[in-house]
Coordinates of C-alpha atoms in Angstrom, one line a residue:
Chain O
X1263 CA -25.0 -42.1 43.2
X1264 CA -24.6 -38.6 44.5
X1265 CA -25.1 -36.2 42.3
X1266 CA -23.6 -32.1 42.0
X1267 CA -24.6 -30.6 45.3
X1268 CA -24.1 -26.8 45.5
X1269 CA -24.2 -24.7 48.9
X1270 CA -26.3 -22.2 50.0
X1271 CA -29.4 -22.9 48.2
X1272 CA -30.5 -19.2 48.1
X1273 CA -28.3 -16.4 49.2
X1274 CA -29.7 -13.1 49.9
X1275 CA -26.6 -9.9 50.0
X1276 CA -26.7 -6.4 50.1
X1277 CA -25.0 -4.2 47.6
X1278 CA -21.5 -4.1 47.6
X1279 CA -20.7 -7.0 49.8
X1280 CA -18.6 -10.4 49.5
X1281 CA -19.8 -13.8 48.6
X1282 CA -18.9 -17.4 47.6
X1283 CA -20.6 -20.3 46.5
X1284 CA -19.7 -23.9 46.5
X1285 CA -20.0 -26.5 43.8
X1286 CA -19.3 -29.9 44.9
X1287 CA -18.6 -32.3 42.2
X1288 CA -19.8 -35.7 40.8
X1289 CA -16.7 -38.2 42.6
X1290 CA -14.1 -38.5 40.3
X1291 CA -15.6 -36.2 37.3
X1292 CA -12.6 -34.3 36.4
X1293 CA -13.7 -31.2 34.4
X1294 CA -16.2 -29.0 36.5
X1295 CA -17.8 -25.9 34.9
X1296 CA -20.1 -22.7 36.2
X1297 CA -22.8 -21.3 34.4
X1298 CA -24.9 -18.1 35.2
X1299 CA -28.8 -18.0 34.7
X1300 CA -30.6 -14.9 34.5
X1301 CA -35.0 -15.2 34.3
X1302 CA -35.8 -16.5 31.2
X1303 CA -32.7 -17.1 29.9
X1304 CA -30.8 -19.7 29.6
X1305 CA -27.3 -20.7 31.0
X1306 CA -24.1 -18.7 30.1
X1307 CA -21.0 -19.7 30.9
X1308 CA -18.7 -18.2 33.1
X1309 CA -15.6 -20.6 34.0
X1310 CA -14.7 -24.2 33.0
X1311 CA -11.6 -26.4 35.2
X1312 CA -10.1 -29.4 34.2
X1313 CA -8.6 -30.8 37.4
X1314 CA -6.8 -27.6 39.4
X1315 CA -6.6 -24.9 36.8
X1316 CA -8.9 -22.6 35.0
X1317 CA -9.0 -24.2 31.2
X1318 CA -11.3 -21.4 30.3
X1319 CA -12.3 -18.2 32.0
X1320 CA -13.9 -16.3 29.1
X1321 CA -16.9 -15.8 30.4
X1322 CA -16.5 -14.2 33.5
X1323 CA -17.8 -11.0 33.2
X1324 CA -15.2 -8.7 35.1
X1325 CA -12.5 -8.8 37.3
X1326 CA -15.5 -9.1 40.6
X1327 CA -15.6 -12.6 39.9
X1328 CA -13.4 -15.0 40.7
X1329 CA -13.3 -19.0 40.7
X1330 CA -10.6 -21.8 42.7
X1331 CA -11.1 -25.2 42.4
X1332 CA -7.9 -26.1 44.7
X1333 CA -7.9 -29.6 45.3
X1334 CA -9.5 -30.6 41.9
X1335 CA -13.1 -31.5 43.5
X1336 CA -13.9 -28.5 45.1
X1337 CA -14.8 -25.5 44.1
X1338 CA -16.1 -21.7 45.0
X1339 CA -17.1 -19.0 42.7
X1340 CA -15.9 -15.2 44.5
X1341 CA -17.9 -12.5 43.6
X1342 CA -16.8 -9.1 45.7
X1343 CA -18.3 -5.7 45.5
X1344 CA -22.1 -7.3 44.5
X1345 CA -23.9 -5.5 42.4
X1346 CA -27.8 -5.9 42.1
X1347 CA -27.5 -6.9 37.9
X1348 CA -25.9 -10.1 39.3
X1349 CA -28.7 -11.5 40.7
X1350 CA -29.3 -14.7 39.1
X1351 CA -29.1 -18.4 39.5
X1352 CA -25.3 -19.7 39.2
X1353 CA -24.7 -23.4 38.1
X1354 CA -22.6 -25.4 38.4
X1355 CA -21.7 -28.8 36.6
X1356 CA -19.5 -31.8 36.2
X1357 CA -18.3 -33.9 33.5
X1358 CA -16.4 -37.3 33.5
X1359 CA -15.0 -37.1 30.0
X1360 CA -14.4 -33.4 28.8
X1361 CA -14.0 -34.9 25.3
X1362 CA -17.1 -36.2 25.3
X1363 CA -18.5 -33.0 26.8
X1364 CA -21.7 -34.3 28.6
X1365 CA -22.0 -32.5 31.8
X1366 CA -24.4 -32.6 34.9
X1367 CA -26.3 -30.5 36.0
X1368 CA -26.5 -29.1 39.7
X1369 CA -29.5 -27.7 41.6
X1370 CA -28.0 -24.2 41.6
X1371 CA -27.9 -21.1 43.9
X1372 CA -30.2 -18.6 43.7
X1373 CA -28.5 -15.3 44.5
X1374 CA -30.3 -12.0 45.3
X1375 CA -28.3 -8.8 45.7
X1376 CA -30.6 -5.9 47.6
Chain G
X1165 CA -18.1 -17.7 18.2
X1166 CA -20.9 -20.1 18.7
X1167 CA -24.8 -19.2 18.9
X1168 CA -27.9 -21.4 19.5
X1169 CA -31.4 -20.0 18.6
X1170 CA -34.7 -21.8 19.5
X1171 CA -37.4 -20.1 18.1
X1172 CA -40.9 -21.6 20.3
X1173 CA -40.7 -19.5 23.5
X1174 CA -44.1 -20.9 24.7
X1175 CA -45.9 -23.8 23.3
X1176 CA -49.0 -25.0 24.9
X1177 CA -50.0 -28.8 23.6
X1178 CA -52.9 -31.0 24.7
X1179 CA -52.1 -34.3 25.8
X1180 CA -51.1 -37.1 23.2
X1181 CA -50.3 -34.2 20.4
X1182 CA -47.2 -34.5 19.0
X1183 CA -44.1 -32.4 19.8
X1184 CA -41.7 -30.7 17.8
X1185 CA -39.3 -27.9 19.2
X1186 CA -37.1 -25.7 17.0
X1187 CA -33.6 -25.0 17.4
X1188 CA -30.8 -23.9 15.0
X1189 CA -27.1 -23.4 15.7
X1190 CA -24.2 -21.0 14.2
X1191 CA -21.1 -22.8 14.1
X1192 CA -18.5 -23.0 11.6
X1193 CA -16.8 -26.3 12.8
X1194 CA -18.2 -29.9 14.2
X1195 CA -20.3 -29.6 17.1
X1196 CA -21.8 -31.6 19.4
X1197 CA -25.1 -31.2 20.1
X1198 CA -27.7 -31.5 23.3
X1199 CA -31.1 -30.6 24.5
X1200 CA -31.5 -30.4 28.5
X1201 CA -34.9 -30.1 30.6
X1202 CA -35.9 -28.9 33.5
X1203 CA -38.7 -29.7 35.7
X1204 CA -40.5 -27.8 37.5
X1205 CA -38.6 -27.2 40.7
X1206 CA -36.1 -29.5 39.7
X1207 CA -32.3 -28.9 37.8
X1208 CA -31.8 -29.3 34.8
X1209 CA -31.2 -32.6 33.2
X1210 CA -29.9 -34.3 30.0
X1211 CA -32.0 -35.6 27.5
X1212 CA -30.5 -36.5 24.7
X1213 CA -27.0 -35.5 23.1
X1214 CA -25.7 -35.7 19.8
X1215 CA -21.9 -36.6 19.2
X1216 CA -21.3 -37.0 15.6
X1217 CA -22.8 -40.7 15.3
X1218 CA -26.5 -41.3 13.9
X1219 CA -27.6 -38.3 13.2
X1220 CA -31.4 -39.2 14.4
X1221 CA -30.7 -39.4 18.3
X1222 CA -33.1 -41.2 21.0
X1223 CA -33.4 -39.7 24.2
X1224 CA -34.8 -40.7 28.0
X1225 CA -38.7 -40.6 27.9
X1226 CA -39.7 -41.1 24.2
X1227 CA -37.8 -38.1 23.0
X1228 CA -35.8 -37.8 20.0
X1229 CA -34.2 -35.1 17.5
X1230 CA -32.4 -35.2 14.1
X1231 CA -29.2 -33.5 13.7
X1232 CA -29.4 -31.8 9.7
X1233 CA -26.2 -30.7 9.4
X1234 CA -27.2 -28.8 6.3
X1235 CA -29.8 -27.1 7.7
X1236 CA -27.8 -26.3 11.6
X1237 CA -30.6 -27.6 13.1
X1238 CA -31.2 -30.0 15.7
X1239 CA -35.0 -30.2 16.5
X1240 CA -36.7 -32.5 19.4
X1241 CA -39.4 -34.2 18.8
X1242 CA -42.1 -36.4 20.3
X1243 CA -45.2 -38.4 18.8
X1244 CA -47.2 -38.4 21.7
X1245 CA -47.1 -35.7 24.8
X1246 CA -48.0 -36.4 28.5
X1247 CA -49.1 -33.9 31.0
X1248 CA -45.8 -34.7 32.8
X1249 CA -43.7 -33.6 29.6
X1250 CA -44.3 -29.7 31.4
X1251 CA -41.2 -28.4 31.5
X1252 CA -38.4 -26.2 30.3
X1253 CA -36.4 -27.1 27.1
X1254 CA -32.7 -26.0 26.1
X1255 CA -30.9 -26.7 23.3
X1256 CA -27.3 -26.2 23.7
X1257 CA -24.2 -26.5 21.3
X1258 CA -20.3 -27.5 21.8
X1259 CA -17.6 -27.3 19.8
X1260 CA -15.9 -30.7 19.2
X1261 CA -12.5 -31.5 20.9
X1262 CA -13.7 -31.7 24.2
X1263 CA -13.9 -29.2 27.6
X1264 CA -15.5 -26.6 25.9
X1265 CA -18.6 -24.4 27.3
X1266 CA -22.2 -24.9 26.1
X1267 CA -23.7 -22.1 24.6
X1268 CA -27.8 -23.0 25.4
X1269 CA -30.5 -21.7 23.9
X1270 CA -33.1 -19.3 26.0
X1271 CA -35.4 -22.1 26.3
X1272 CA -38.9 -23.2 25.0
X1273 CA -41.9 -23.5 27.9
X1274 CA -43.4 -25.9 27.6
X1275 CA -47.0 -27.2 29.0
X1276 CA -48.9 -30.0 28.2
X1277 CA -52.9 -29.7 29.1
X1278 CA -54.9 -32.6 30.4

């Protein structure tokens, strides 16, 4: 079956401008999650959703970022004002059983603030 | 809070040595317990995950790894490398209880020589 998809593959922004970027979900996996990886690192969390609502935003940096997920399949990460530090690769992923915790992984988007 | 170290950044194998990749967690509750790959030019991918059953887990592709709870570690291993075993290696940790983050590891490089 289909897995995560996420749109744009790369995005390339300027300092200081406005961008989202769209995670679309395994069908019917009800917990969805974004993760943010930096070269040579691996994945940090950022925000995790079960169904409509943020379960756990702790790792959002700062108030620049910003996450919706408002149909429960769905969702965009918002982050305004870019800076160049967040330049990185943001994942997301899906999981049909949060208490079983296995998620899946999707390609990513590569994003490079100028 | 939880923490995930793995220890090999690079490891460079010939093919049909045998593989083992370090990684040790802090936690002080039940976790459960993964190791992802990723492929060169591909996302990242579960290999094996540990939720508090056996504690010596097989994997996709030969790959296993023993979960020694007295020792936090969860190390991958396999007898017998192949050139397509080059890749990226996370471990990655989760508290119990479901919908919680993964904390990864920074990853081990791996690349297997003909």
């Amino acid at each position: 079956g289909a897995g995560v998809s996420q749109t744009p593959s790369n995005k390339v922004t300027e300092k200081g401008k406005y961008v989202e970027l769209r995670c679309d979900p395994i069908s019917g996996h009800t917990a969805l999650y974004w993760y943010r990886q930096s070269l040579g690192q691996g994945p940090e969390f950022l925000i995790y959703f079960q169904g409509t609502g943020a379960a756990d935003d702790s790792g959002l940096p700062n108030d620049r970022f910003f996450a919706v997920r408002p149909e429960g399949s769905v969702s965009t990460l918002k982050i305004q004002r870019t800076e160049r530090g967040d330049s990185a690769v943001y994942l997301c992923a899906s999981s049909p059983e949060p208490s079983r915790n296995e998620q899946f992984f999707g390609p990513g988007t590569r994003l490079t603030v100028l | 809070a939880q923490s995930v170290s793995q220890h090999n950044h690079h490891v460079i194998l010939s093919e049909a040595a045998s593989l083992e990749l370090g990684c040790n967690y802090s936690y002080g509750g039940t976790v459960n317990l993964f190791w992802y790959v990723q492929y060169p030019g591909q996302h990242l991918q579960l290999l094996l995950k540990y939720f508090s059953e056996d504690p010596l887990v097989k994997g996709i592709k030969g790959f296993e790894a023993e979960f020694i709870k007295s020792k936090f570690s969860f190390n991958l291993r396999k007898p017998s490398v192949q050139w397509s075993d080059t890749a990226e290696y996370f471990c990655a940790v989760s508290p119990t209880g479901g919908g919680n983050k993964l904390t990864f590891g920074t990853g081990t490089q791996l690349k297997v020589e003909l």
